[in-house]
């Protein structure tokens, strides 16, 4: 079972790319830095719930969905 | 809609008390400090995913369930 940072990073990237957003565009929408977004997607950051929440809002997805380990449709 | 730290704190406390665990017992199982567990349940901490994962493992619950906003049965 992958660790939770890996699961989150994978789900976040999946939703970001599904929306056709670049890391830079997501950074702008979340008010986080582009390099921070990149490092989260590379599982280099132990992200906090407040930042997870910002990312979920920007992606229009339930926060819990970003931690779901199951294979996602679409 | 309550913020995500509040949702998490509520779900964590729900699962902890359902298992009949004290904050101190959960602290022991997670290797986190009892006062830290207490402050998370009072929404005073912006908890990270690694600590959320430790808590989920100790409570025997999927991490995503701890962020679910819907009313939980049992």
PDB file of C-alpha atoms in Angstrom:
ATOM      1  CA  UNK A   1       0.000   0.000   0.000  1.00  0.00           C
ATOM      2  CA  UNK A   2       1.506   3.358  -0.999  1.00  0.00           C
ATOM      3  CA  UNK A   3       1.949   5.877   1.781  1.00  0.00           C
ATOM      4  CA  UNK A   4      -0.551   8.672   2.191  1.00  0.00           C
ATOM      5  CA  UNK A   5       1.649  11.417   0.730  1.00  0.00           C
ATOM      6  CA  UNK A   6       2.006   9.325  -2.432  1.00  0.00           C
ATOM      7  CA  UNK A   7      -1.733   8.662  -2.633  1.00  0.00           C
ATOM      8  CA  UNK A   8      -2.476  12.346  -2.173  1.00  0.00           C
ATOM      9  CA  UNK A   9       0.117  13.442  -4.748  1.00  0.00           C
ATOM     10  CA  UNK A  10      -1.243  11.014  -7.317  1.00  0.00           C
ATOM     11  CA  UNK A  11      -4.860  12.086  -6.771  1.00  0.00           C
ATOM     12  CA  UNK A  12      -3.956  15.765  -6.804  1.00  0.00           C
ATOM     13  CA  UNK A  13      -2.070  15.428 -10.083  1.00  0.00           C
ATOM     14  CA  UNK A  14      -4.903  13.371 -11.560  1.00  0.00           C
ATOM     15  CA  UNK A  15      -7.469  16.074 -10.763  1.00  0.00           C
ATOM     16  CA  UNK A  16      -5.166  18.930 -11.795  1.00  0.00           C
ATOM     17  CA  UNK A  17      -4.416  17.451 -15.188  1.00  0.00           C
ATOM     18  CA  UNK A  18      -8.072  16.442 -15.686  1.00  0.00           C
ATOM     19  CA  UNK A  19      -8.919  20.122 -15.401  1.00  0.00           C
ATOM     20  CA  UNK A  20      -6.134  21.004 -17.824  1.00  0.00           C
ATOM     21  CA  UNK A  21      -4.378  23.096 -15.184  1.00  0.00           C
ATOM     22  CA  UNK A  22      -0.623  23.573 -15.078  1.00  0.00           C
ATOM     23  CA  UNK A  23       1.169  23.520 -11.707  1.00  0.00           C
ATOM     24  CA  UNK A  24       1.553  27.268 -12.098  1.00  0.00           C
ATOM     25  CA  UNK A  25      -2.177  27.788 -12.648  1.00  0.00           C
ATOM     26  CA  UNK A  26      -3.005  25.648  -9.625  1.00  0.00           C
ATOM     27  CA  UNK A  27      -0.473  27.623  -7.597  1.00  0.00           C
ATOM     28  CA  UNK A  28      -2.222  30.835  -8.612  1.00  0.00           C
ATOM     29  CA  UNK A  29      -5.666  29.491  -7.673  1.00  0.00           C
ATOM     30  CA  UNK A  30      -4.464  28.262  -4.269  1.00  0.00           C
ATOM     31  CA  UNK A  31      -2.177  31.162  -3.449  1.00  0.00           C
ATOM     32  CA  UNK A  32       0.630  28.648  -2.915  1.00  0.00           C
ATOM     33  CA  UNK A  33       3.976  28.795  -4.685  1.00  0.00           C
ATOM     34  CA  UNK A  34       4.523  26.913  -7.954  1.00  0.00           C
ATOM     35  CA  UNK A  35       7.618  25.201  -6.569  1.00  0.00           C
ATOM     36  CA  UNK A  36       5.599  24.115  -3.519  1.00  0.00           C
ATOM     37  CA  UNK A  37       2.929  22.551  -5.772  1.00  0.00           C
ATOM     38  CA  UNK A  38       5.688  20.732  -7.665  1.00  0.00           C
ATOM     39  CA  UNK A  39       7.317  19.439  -4.505  1.00  0.00           C
ATOM     40  CA  UNK A  40       3.970  18.190  -3.155  1.00  0.00           C
ATOM     41  CA  UNK A  41       3.396  16.272  -6.394  1.00  0.00           C
ATOM     42  CA  UNK A  42       6.869  14.742  -6.000  1.00  0.00           C
ATOM     43  CA  UNK A  43       5.922  13.688  -2.430  1.00  0.00           C
ATOM     44  CA  UNK A  44       8.681  15.851  -0.998  1.00  0.00           C
ATOM     45  CA  UNK A  45       6.378  17.753   1.359  1.00  0.00           C
ATOM     46  CA  UNK A  46       4.443  16.612   4.376  1.00  0.00           C
ATOM     47  CA  UNK A  47       1.481  18.797   3.466  1.00  0.00           C
ATOM     48  CA  UNK A  48      -0.839  20.151   6.155  1.00  0.00           C
ATOM     49  CA  UNK A  49      -4.627  19.943   6.193  1.00  0.00           C
ATOM     50  CA  UNK A  50      -5.023  23.689   5.576  1.00  0.00           C
ATOM     51  CA  UNK A  51      -3.023  23.474   2.356  1.00  0.00           C
ATOM     52  CA  UNK A  52      -4.772  20.247   1.368  1.00  0.00           C
ATOM     53  CA  UNK A  53      -8.062  22.099   1.827  1.00  0.00           C
ATOM     54  CA  UNK A  54      -6.921  24.994  -0.393  1.00  0.00           C
ATOM     55  CA  UNK A  55      -5.941  22.533  -3.119  1.00  0.00           C
ATOM     56  CA  UNK A  56      -9.241  20.632  -2.833  1.00  0.00           C
ATOM     57  CA  UNK A  57     -11.229  23.867  -3.156  1.00  0.00           C
ATOM     58  CA  UNK A  58      -9.190  24.954  -6.198  1.00  0.00           C
ATOM     59  CA  UNK A  59      -9.704  21.549  -7.830  1.00  0.00           C
ATOM     60  CA  UNK A  60     -13.408  21.465  -6.949  1.00  0.00           C
ATOM     61  CA  UNK A  61     -13.129  18.095  -5.231  1.00  0.00           C
ATOM     62  CA  UNK A  62     -14.028  16.810  -1.771  1.00  0.00           C
ATOM     63  CA  UNK A  63     -10.900  16.765   0.429  1.00  0.00           C
ATOM     64  CA  UNK A  64     -11.573  13.134   1.365  1.00  0.00           C
ATOM     65  CA  UNK A  65     -11.421  12.171  -2.325  1.00  0.00           C
ATOM     66  CA  UNK A  66      -7.813  13.331  -2.446  1.00  0.00           C
ATOM     67  CA  UNK A  67      -6.863  10.684   0.149  1.00  0.00           C
ATOM     68  CA  UNK A  68      -8.835   7.844  -1.441  1.00  0.00           C
ATOM     69  CA  UNK A  69      -6.635   4.863  -2.193  1.00  0.00           C
ATOM     70  CA  UNK A  70      -8.977   3.192  -4.607  1.00  0.00           C
ATOM     71  CA  UNK A  71      -8.509   3.458  -8.340  1.00  0.00           C
ATOM     72  CA  UNK A  72     -10.444   6.418  -9.614  1.00  0.00           C
ATOM     73  CA  UNK A  73     -12.758   6.415 -12.609  1.00  0.00           C
ATOM     74  CA  UNK A  74     -12.376   9.222 -15.159  1.00  0.00           C
TER      75      UNK A  74
ATOM     76  CA  UNK B   1     -19.568  24.047   5.983  1.00  0.00           C
ATOM     77  CA  UNK B   2     -17.080  23.467   8.811  1.00  0.00           C
ATOM     78  CA  UNK B   3     -13.427  23.806   7.909  1.00  0.00           C
ATOM     79  CA  UNK B   4     -11.352  20.724   7.307  1.00  0.00           C
ATOM     80  CA  UNK B   5      -9.509  20.801  10.633  1.00  0.00           C
ATOM     81  CA  UNK B   6     -12.872  20.791  12.406  1.00  0.00           C
ATOM     82  CA  UNK B   7     -14.176  17.922  10.276  1.00  0.00           C
ATOM     83  CA  UNK B   8     -11.033  15.914  10.932  1.00  0.00           C
ATOM     84  CA  UNK B   9     -11.076  16.606  14.682  1.00  0.00           C
ATOM     85  CA  UNK B  10     -14.707  15.545  14.945  1.00  0.00           C
ATOM     86  CA  UNK B  11     -14.161  12.325  12.979  1.00  0.00           C
ATOM     87  CA  UNK B  12     -10.998  11.487  14.895  1.00  0.00           C
ATOM     88  CA  UNK B  13     -12.723  11.936  18.249  1.00  0.00           C
ATOM     89  CA  UNK B  14     -15.717   9.921  17.022  1.00  0.00           C
ATOM     90  CA  UNK B  15     -13.513   6.970  16.057  1.00  0.00           C
ATOM     91  CA  UNK B  16     -11.317   7.263  19.175  1.00  0.00           C
ATOM     92  CA  UNK B  17     -14.256   7.215  21.563  1.00  0.00           C
ATOM     93  CA  UNK B  18     -15.984   4.437  19.557  1.00  0.00           C
ATOM     94  CA  UNK B  19     -12.948   2.295  20.286  1.00  0.00           C
ATOM     95  CA  UNK B  20     -13.065   3.287  23.941  1.00  0.00           C
ATOM     96  CA  UNK B  21      -9.604   4.837  23.722  1.00  0.00           C
ATOM     97  CA  UNK B  22      -8.498   7.767  25.858  1.00  0.00           C
ATOM     98  CA  UNK B  23      -6.415  10.532  24.294  1.00  0.00           C
ATOM     99  CA  UNK B  24      -3.480   9.104  26.222  1.00  0.00           C
ATOM    100  CA  UNK B  25      -4.001   5.612  24.800  1.00  0.00           C
ATOM    101  CA  UNK B  26      -4.253   6.987  21.270  1.00  0.00           C
ATOM    102  CA  UNK B  27      -1.088   8.996  21.882  1.00  0.00           C
ATOM    103  CA  UNK B  28       0.691   5.819  22.915  1.00  0.00           C
ATOM    104  CA  UNK B  29      -0.486   3.916  19.828  1.00  0.00           C
ATOM    105  CA  UNK B  30       0.560   6.718  17.464  1.00  0.00           C
ATOM    106  CA  UNK B  31       3.781   7.679  19.203  1.00  0.00           C
ATOM    107  CA  UNK B  32       2.491  11.248  19.369  1.00  0.00           C
ATOM    108  CA  UNK B  33       2.224  13.268  22.587  1.00  0.00           C
ATOM    109  CA  UNK B  34      -1.004  13.276  24.584  1.00  0.00           C
ATOM    110  CA  UNK B  35      -1.123  17.067  24.583  1.00  0.00           C
ATOM    111  CA  UNK B  36      -0.701  17.033  20.794  1.00  0.00           C
ATOM    112  CA  UNK B  37      -3.674  14.650  20.437  1.00  0.00           C
ATOM    113  CA  UNK B  38      -5.710  16.961  22.662  1.00  0.00           C
ATOM    114  CA  UNK B  39      -4.773  20.053  20.680  1.00  0.00           C
ATOM    115  CA  UNK B  40      -5.653  18.348  17.379  1.00  0.00           C
ATOM    116  CA  UNK B  41      -9.093  17.480  18.774  1.00  0.00           C
ATOM    117  CA  UNK B  42      -9.529  21.120  19.775  1.00  0.00           C
ATOM    118  CA  UNK B  43      -8.624  22.153  16.182  1.00  0.00           C
ATOM    119  CA  UNK B  44      -5.583  24.032  17.440  1.00  0.00           C
ATOM    120  CA  UNK B  45      -3.134  22.229  15.146  1.00  0.00           C
ATOM    121  CA  UNK B  46      -2.779  22.267  11.396  1.00  0.00           C
ATOM    122  CA  UNK B  47      -1.994  18.562  11.302  1.00  0.00           C
ATOM    123  CA  UNK B  48       0.187  17.103   8.548  1.00  0.00           C
ATOM    124  CA  UNK B  49      -0.627  14.096   6.385  1.00  0.00           C
ATOM    125  CA  UNK B  50       2.039  11.942   8.051  1.00  0.00           C
ATOM    126  CA  UNK B  51       0.471  12.458  11.467  1.00  0.00           C
ATOM    127  CA  UNK B  52      -3.017  12.010  10.034  1.00  0.00           C
ATOM    128  CA  UNK B  53      -1.827   8.696   8.609  1.00  0.00           C
ATOM    129  CA  UNK B  54      -0.454   7.570  11.994  1.00  0.00           C
ATOM    130  CA  UNK B  55      -3.784   8.376  13.614  1.00  0.00           C
ATOM    131  CA  UNK B  56      -5.757   6.577  10.887  1.00  0.00           C
ATOM    132  CA  UNK B  57      -3.617   3.446  11.290  1.00  0.00           C
ATOM    133  CA  UNK B  58      -4.029   3.513  15.084  1.00  0.00           C
ATOM    134  CA  UNK B  59      -7.806   3.911  14.737  1.00  0.00           C
ATOM    135  CA  UNK B  60      -8.031   1.241  12.030  1.00  0.00           C
ATOM    136  CA  UNK B  61      -9.825   3.557   9.622  1.00  0.00           C
ATOM    137  CA  UNK B  62      -9.165   4.681   6.050  1.00  0.00           C
ATOM    138  CA  UNK B  63      -7.457   8.098   6.081  1.00  0.00           C
ATOM    139  CA  UNK B  64     -10.042   9.455   3.643  1.00  0.00           C
ATOM    140  CA  UNK B  65     -12.814   8.594   6.116  1.00  0.00           C
ATOM    141  CA  UNK B  66     -11.297  11.005   8.611  1.00  0.00           C
ATOM    142  CA  UNK B  67     -11.904  13.898   6.188  1.00  0.00           C
ATOM    143  CA  UNK B  68     -15.439  12.884   5.225  1.00  0.00           C
ATOM    144  CA  UNK B  69     -17.909  15.669   5.853  1.00  0.00           C
ATOM    145  CA  UNK B  70     -21.018  13.538   5.786  1.00  0.00           C
ATOM    146  CA  UNK B  71     -22.757  12.462   8.935  1.00  0.00           C
ATOM    147  CA  UNK B  72     -21.388   9.110   9.994  1.00  0.00           C
ATOM    148  CA  UNK B  73     -23.414   6.132  11.110  1.00  0.00           C
ATOM    149  CA  UNK B  74     -22.266   4.337  14.260  1.00  0.00           C
TER     150      UNK B  74
END
